[in-house]
PDB file of C-alpha atoms in Angstrom:
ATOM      1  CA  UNK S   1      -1.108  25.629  19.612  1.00 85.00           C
ATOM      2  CA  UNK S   2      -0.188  21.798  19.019  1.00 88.00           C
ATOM      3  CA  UNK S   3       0.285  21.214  15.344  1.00 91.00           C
ATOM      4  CA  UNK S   4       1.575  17.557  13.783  1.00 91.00           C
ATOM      5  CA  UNK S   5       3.704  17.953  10.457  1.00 90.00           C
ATOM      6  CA  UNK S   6       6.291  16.616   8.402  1.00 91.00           C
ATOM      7  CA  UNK S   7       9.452  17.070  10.473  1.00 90.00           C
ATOM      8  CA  UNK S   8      11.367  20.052   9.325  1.00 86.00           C
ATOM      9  CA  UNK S   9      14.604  19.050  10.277  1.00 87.00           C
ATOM     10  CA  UNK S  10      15.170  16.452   7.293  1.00 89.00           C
ATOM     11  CA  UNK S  11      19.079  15.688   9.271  1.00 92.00           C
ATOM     12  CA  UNK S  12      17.047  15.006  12.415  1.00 91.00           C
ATOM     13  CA  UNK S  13      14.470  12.942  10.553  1.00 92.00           C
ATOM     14  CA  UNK S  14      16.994  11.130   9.420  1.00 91.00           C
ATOM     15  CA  UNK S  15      18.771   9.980  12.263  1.00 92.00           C
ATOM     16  CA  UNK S  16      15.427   9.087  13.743  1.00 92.00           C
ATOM     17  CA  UNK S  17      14.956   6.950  10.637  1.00 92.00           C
ATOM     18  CA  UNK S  18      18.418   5.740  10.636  1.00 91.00           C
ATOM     19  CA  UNK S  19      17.730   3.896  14.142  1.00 89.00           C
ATOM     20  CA  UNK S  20      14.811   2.128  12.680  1.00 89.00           C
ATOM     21  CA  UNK S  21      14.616  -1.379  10.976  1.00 80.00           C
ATOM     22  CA  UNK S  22      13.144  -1.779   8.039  1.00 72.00           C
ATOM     23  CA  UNK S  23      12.487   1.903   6.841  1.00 74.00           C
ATOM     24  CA  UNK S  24      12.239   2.569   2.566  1.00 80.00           C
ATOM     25  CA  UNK S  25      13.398   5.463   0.892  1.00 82.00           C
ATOM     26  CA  UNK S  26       9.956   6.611   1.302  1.00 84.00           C
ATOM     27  CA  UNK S  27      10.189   6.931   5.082  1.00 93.00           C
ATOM     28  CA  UNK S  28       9.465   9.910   6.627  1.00 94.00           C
ATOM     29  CA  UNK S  29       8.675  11.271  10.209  1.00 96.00           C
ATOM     30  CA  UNK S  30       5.884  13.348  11.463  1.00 97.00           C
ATOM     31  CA  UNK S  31       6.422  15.436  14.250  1.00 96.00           C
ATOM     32  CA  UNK S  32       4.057  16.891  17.261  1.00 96.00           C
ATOM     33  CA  UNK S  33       5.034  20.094  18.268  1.00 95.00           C
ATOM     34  CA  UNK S  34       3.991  22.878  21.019  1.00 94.00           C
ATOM     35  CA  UNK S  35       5.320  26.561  21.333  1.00 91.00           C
ATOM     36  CA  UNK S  36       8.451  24.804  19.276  1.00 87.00           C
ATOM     37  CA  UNK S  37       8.890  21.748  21.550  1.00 92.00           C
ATOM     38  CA  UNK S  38       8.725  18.614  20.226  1.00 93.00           C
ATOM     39  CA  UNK S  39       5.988  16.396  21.824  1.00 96.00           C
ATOM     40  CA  UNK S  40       6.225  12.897  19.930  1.00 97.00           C
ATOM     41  CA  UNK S  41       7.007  11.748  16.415  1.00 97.00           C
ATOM     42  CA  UNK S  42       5.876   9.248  13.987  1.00 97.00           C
ATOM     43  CA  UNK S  43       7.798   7.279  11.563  1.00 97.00           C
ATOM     44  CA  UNK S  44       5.687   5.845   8.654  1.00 96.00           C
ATOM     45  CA  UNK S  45       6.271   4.743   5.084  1.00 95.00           C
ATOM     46  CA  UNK S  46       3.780   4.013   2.452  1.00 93.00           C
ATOM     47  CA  UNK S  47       3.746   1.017   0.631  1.00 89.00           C
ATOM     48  CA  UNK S  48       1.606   0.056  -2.165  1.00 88.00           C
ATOM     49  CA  UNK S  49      -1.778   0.825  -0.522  1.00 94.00           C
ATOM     50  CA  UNK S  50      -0.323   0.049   3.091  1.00 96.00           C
ATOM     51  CA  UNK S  51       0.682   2.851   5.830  1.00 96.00           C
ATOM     52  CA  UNK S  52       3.321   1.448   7.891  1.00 96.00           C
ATOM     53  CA  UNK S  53       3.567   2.636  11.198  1.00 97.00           C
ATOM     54  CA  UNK S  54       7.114   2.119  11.845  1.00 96.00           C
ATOM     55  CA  UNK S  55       7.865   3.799  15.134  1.00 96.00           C
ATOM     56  CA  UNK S  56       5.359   5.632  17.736  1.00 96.00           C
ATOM     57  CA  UNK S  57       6.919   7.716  20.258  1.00 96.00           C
ATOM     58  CA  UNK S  58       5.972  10.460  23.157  1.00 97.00           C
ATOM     59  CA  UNK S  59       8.827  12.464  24.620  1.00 95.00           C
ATOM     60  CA  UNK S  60       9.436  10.920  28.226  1.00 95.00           C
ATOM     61  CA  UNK S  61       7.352   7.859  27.564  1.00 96.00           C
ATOM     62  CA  UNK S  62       9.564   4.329  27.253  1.00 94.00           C
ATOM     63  CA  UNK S  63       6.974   1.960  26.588  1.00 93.00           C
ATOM     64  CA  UNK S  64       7.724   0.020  29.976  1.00 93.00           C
ATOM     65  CA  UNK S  65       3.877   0.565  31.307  1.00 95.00           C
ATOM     66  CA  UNK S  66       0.980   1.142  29.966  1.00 95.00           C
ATOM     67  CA  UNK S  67       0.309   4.692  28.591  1.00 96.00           C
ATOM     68  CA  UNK S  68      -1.750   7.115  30.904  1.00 95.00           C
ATOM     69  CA  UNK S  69      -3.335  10.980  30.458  1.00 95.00           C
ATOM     70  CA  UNK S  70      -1.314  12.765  28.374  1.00 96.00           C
ATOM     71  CA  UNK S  71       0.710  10.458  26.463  1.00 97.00           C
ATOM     72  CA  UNK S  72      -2.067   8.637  25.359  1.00 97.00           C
ATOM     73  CA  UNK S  73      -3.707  11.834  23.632  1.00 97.00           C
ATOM     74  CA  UNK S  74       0.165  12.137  22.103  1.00 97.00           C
ATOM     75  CA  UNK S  75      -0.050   8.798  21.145  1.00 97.00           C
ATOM     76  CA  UNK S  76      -3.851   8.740  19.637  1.00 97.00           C
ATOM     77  CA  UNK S  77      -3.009  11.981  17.872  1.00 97.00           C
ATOM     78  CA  UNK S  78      -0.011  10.554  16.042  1.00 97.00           C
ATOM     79  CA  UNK S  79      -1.676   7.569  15.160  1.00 97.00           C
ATOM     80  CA  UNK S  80      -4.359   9.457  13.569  1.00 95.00           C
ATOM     81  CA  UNK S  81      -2.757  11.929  11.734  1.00 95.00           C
ATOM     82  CA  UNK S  82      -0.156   9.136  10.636  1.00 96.00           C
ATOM     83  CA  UNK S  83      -3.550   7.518   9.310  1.00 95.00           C
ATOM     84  CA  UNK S  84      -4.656  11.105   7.467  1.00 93.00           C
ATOM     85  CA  UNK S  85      -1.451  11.207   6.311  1.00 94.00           C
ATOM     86  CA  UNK S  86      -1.698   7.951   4.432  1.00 94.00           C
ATOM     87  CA  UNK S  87      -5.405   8.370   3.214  1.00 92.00           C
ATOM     88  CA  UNK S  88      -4.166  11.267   1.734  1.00 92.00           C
ATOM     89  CA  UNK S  89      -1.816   9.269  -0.484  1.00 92.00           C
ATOM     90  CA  UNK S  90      -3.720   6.573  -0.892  1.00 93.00           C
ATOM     91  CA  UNK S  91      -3.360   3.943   1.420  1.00 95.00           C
ATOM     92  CA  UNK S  92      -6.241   1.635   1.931  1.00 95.00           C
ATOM     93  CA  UNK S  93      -5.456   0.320   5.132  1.00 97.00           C
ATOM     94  CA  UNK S  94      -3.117   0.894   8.325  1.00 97.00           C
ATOM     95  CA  UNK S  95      -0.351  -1.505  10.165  1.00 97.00           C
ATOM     96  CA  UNK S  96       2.246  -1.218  12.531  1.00 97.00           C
ATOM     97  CA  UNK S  97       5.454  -2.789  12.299  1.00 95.00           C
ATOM     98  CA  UNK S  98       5.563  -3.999  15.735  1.00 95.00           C
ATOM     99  CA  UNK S  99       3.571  -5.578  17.860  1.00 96.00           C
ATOM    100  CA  UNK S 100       0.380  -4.130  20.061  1.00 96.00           C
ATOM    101  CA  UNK S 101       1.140  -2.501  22.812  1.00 94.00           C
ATOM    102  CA  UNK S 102      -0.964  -2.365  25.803  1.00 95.00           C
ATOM    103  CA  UNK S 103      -3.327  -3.433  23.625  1.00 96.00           C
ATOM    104  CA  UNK S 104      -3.008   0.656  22.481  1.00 97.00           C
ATOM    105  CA  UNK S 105      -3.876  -0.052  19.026  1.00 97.00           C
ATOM    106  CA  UNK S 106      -7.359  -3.041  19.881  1.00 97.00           C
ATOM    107  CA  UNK S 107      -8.750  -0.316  21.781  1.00 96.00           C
ATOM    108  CA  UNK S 108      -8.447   2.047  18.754  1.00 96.00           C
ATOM    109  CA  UNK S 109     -10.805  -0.343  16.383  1.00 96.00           C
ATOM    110  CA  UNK S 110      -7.152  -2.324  15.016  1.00 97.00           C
ATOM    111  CA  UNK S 111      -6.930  -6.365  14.656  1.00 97.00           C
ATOM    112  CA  UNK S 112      -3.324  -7.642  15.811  1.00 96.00           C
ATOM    113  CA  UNK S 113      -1.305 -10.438  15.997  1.00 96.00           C
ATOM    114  CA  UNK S 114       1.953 -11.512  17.393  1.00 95.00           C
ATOM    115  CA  UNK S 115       3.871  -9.143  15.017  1.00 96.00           C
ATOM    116  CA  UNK S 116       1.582  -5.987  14.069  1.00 96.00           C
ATOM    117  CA  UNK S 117      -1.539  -4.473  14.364  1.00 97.00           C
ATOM    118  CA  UNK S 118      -3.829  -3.545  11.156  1.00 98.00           C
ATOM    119  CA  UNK S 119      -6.871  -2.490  10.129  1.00 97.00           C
ATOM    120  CA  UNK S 120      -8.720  -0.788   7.189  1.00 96.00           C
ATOM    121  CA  UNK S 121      -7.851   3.219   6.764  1.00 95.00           C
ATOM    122  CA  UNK S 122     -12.011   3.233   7.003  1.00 92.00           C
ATOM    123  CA  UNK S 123     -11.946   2.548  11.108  1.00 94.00           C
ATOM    124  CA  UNK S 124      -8.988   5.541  11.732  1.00 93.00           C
ATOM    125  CA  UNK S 125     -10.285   7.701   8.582  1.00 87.00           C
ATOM    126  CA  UNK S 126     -13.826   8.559   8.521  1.00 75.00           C
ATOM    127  CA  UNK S 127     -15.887  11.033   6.271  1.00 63.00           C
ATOM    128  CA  UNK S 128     -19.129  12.688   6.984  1.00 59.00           C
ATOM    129  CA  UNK S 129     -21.307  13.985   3.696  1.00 57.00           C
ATOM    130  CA  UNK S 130     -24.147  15.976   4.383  1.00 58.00           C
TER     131      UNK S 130
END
């Protein structure tokens, strides 16, 4: 069973955090795990209405190629529970703070720049009333 949750380890969050620029006291990291093995992680902060995405990571991937198969499901999942994650509190609209990769994030619905990707939480974070 995969689940995606606030890392547990808050001394491991934090040295994931610590190796991050830019990162508020409201930083924290999600965390993608299987059968207690840690798939990928997510560093976000909220701020104001804004979820910063502040680091992305798969276990084994190192961004030097594009990603393929199963680290782009790791990937897409992160990024989308990052993006539940802010709805929840809030936030009115997603950005990274770093630049597209792979064009990973355009293919996902997100505008980008030179600097970041963004969008509205409405093209990540969709609801369905019947």
């Amino acid at each position: 069973m995969i689940e995606i949750l606030p890392m547990k380890d808050r001394e491991q969050e934090r040295e994931i955090l610590d190796g991050i620029d830019c990162t508020g006291p409201q930083a924290r990291v999600l965390a993608m795990c299987e059968r207690g093995q840690t798939l990928g992680t997510v560093a976000l902060e909220l701020e104001g209405g804004v979820l910063r995405i502040l680091q992305l990571a798969a276990e084994g991937y190192d961004f030097s190629e594009a990603p393929k198969g199963e680290t782009i499901f790791i990937l897409d999942s992160l990024m989308r529970s990052a993006a539940s994650y802010g709805e929840n509190f809030g936030a009115g609209s997603i950005e990274t703070a770093f630049p597209d990769f792979f064009g990973f994030f355009r293919a996902r619905g997100f505008d980008s720049d030179d600097t970041h990707a963004f969008t509205p939480m409405s093209t990540i974070v969709r609801y369905e009333f019947h």
